[in-house]
C-alpha cells in the first residue's frame, strides 16, 4: 500500500520534511482556503503540487485529495444546484488534468467528525480524542435545547448529562462547543449555538431517505465526469456512524455502503475505508465490511477505537481497540494482489494512519486535533510492521 500522510497545507505545524522522516511518500491534502462550492483552478492545484514537490530529495507527491467538499446546499437539496454541480465537475477535471486522481469526500450534514474531548489524559501524560455520550447529550439537550433530544436517550445517559450540565461552568460549555466544532479543519463556518440552530433548521425536512436521494443525485451528476477523466471518488463514512442532533447519517454501515456503490455502477464510485469511523458503530464488523467492499476501496484510513456500552468511545492505539487490524490489512493486501494480477496500473491502495495520540514532545503543540506527528508516526510504524509481516508470510505485494 502507498503510505501517505495528511497535511493541512502551508500553515500546518508539521512540515513536509517532517513527513518524509515518517517514511510516508504520499501527501493527503486539500485547498482548505477555497470556499465550498468554488472551482479549484488549475493554477491553485499546480501551486499546491509545486509546494509539495519543491524539494525533490523528499520524494513526496500529492497522492489524495481530502477533501473536495460537497456544498451544504447539495446535501439539503436546496435551490438551483446546477452551478454547484458544474463547479464540482470542473474541479474534478482540473484535478485530473494535474494528475491528482483520488478524491476523498463526505456527505455528513453540517458537521464532520465529532468528539467531546480533544485531549483525554492517557497514562504517562499523553492525550487522546474521545466521544463521551453524556457530554454530547448535555450539549444536545441542554445547550442546543433540541426538541425531542431527551426522548432519544437512555435514562442513565440523560441523568449523567443533566448532572454534567448542572455542574458545568460557562467556560466548560464554551469548550464543549469548540470541541464539537473541531472536526471541521477546512470549514469557513464555526457555529455558535444560535447559528447551529439555524443550520439545523435548514435540515428540518431532510430525513434519511431524502438525504440518501440527495446523495444519489450528487453521484448521478459527478460520477460520469469522474469516470471520463479517470478520477476515483471515495466517500468517507460517518463519524460517529449514528444520527447527531437530529441529523440523519447515511454512510454508517454495510447496507449504506451497498446502496452508495450500487447507486451509480462505475469504477469511479468507491469508498474510503475508515476503520475508526465504522469501528465506532457497535453493529459494524469492520473486517467483514473490508472484505465485502474490497474492490471498491480507493483509499484507507487505518485507526482504532475502543467502544463502551453507553455509546462512548475513545481513540485507541492503531493495533489496539476493537477492530482486528491485521485482518483488515490482509484484506487490503489481497485486494492489491487481485488488482495487480488484473493489470490495473493503479493497483496500490493509498493508506494513511488516521488520528493519533498526543505523545512526548507533541503534547500541547498547536497541531490539528487528532493529527499530532508522533502519535501518527507510531501508528504508521505499527501498521507498516503488520503490512510487511503479512506481505512476507503470504507473498503479497506491498
mmCIF file of N, CA and C in Angstrom, residues 3-4 23 41 74 90 93 137 181 192 200 204 206 216 223 236 240-241 253 261 267 277 291 295 317 326 341-342 391:
data_model
loop_
_atom_site.group_PDB
_atom_site.id
_atom_site.type_symbol
_atom_site.label_atom_id
_atom_site.label_comp_id
_atom_site.label_asym_id
_atom_site.label_seq_id
_atom_site.Cartn_x
_atom_site.Cartn_y
_atom_site.Cartn_z
ATOM 1 N N UNK A 3 2.004 4.477 1.416
ATOM 2 C CA UNK A 3 1.940 5.073 2.744
ATOM 3 C C UNK A 3 1.854 6.593 2.607
ATOM 4 N N UNK A 4 0.760 7.152 3.112
ATOM 5 C CA UNK A 4 0.518 8.582 2.946
ATOM 6 C C UNK A 4 0.326 9.255 4.296
ATOM 7 N N UNK A 23 8.572 8.204 6.831
ATOM 8 C CA UNK A 23 8.596 7.144 5.840
ATOM 9 C C UNK A 23 7.466 7.228 4.839
ATOM 10 N N UNK A 41 -9.108 25.862 -9.238
ATOM 11 C CA UNK A 41 -8.488 26.180 -10.518
ATOM 12 C C UNK A 41 -7.212 25.374 -10.718
ATOM 13 N N UNK A 74 -26.197 21.076 -1.569
ATOM 14 C CA UNK A 74 -26.367 19.807 -2.281
ATOM 15 C C UNK A 74 -26.898 18.748 -1.329
ATOM 16 N N UNK A 90 -16.035 20.640 -12.708
ATOM 17 C CA UNK A 90 -14.857 21.322 -13.238
ATOM 18 C C UNK A 90 -13.651 21.115 -12.344
ATOM 19 N N UNK A 93 -12.251 17.782 -13.227
ATOM 20 C CA UNK A 93 -11.487 17.850 -14.484
ATOM 21 C C UNK A 93 -10.121 18.491 -14.253
ATOM 22 N N UNK A 137 -24.822 14.392 24.977
ATOM 23 C CA UNK A 137 -26.232 14.528 25.344
ATOM 24 C C UNK A 137 -26.490 15.847 26.068
ATOM 25 N N UNK A 181 -17.064 21.441 17.345
ATOM 26 C CA UNK A 181 -16.812 22.105 16.060
ATOM 27 C C UNK A 181 -15.439 21.766 15.480
ATOM 28 N N UNK A 192 -21.886 29.134 16.430
ATOM 29 C CA UNK A 192 -22.284 29.291 17.819
ATOM 30 C C UNK A 192 -23.640 28.599 17.968
ATOM 31 N N UNK A 200 -29.423 23.720 11.568
ATOM 32 C CA UNK A 200 -30.250 22.523 11.739
ATOM 33 C C UNK A 200 -31.659 22.751 11.196
ATOM 34 N N UNK A 204 -34.705 20.695 8.445
ATOM 35 C CA UNK A 204 -35.931 20.260 9.114
ATOM 36 C C UNK A 204 -36.708 19.224 8.297
ATOM 37 N N UNK A 206 -35.387 17.246 5.938
ATOM 38 C CA UNK A 206 -34.470 16.259 5.353
ATOM 39 C C UNK A 206 -34.333 15.070 6.294
ATOM 40 N N UNK A 216 -27.602 10.314 -3.928
ATOM 41 C CA UNK A 216 -27.708 9.633 -5.218
ATOM 42 C C UNK A 216 -27.693 10.641 -6.367
ATOM 43 N N UNK A 223 -20.281 11.423 -11.011
ATOM 44 C CA UNK A 223 -19.513 10.205 -11.289
ATOM 45 C C UNK A 223 -19.235 10.014 -12.781
ATOM 46 N N UNK A 236 -16.306 8.996 2.426
ATOM 47 C CA UNK A 236 -15.862 8.699 3.791
ATOM 48 C C UNK A 236 -17.066 8.367 4.661
ATOM 49 N N UNK A 240 -19.230 9.992 14.361
ATOM 50 C CA UNK A 240 -19.525 8.577 14.510
ATOM 51 C C UNK A 240 -20.688 8.149 13.620
ATOM 52 N N UNK A 241 -20.821 6.842 13.394
ATOM 53 C CA UNK A 241 -21.850 6.341 12.470
ATOM 54 C C UNK A 241 -23.221 6.231 13.139
ATOM 55 N N UNK A 253 -22.957 2.073 7.704
ATOM 56 C CA UNK A 253 -22.869 0.620 7.850
ATOM 57 C C UNK A 253 -22.791 -0.035 6.469
ATOM 58 N N UNK A 261 -22.524 2.367 -3.521
ATOM 59 C CA UNK A 261 -21.758 1.861 -4.660
ATOM 60 C C UNK A 261 -22.677 1.317 -5.744
ATOM 61 N N UNK A 267 -16.533 2.237 -11.904
ATOM 62 C CA UNK A 267 -15.278 2.041 -11.161
ATOM 63 C C UNK A 267 -14.838 3.297 -10.426
ATOM 64 N N UNK A 277 -13.999 5.217 11.945
ATOM 65 C CA UNK A 277 -15.379 5.685 11.844
ATOM 66 C C UNK A 277 -16.348 4.509 11.886
ATOM 67 N N UNK A 291 -13.836 -6.876 3.530
ATOM 68 C CA UNK A 291 -13.891 -7.974 2.554
ATOM 69 C C UNK A 291 -15.016 -7.749 1.545
ATOM 70 N N UNK A 295 -13.194 -4.442 -3.533
ATOM 71 C CA UNK A 295 -12.972 -3.952 -4.892
ATOM 72 C C UNK A 295 -13.346 -2.488 -5.054
ATOM 73 N N UNK A 317 -4.873 2.772 20.494
ATOM 74 C CA UNK A 317 -3.682 2.517 19.682
ATOM 75 C C UNK A 317 -4.115 1.929 18.348
ATOM 76 N N UNK A 326 -5.048 -6.528 11.792
ATOM 77 C CA UNK A 326 -4.294 -7.485 10.966
ATOM 78 C C UNK A 326 -5.204 -8.057 9.876
ATOM 79 N N UNK A 341 -2.812 -8.418 -10.569
ATOM 80 C CA UNK A 341 -2.973 -9.543 -11.493
ATOM 81 C C UNK A 341 -3.891 -9.201 -12.657
ATOM 82 N N UNK A 342 -4.854 -8.290 -12.390
ATOM 83 C CA UNK A 342 -5.791 -7.880 -13.445
ATOM 84 C C UNK A 342 -5.203 -6.834 -14.369
ATOM 85 N N UNK A 391 2.686 -9.347 4.174
ATOM 86 C CA UNK A 391 3.228 -9.463 2.813
ATOM 87 C C UNK A 391 4.250 -10.595 2.715
#
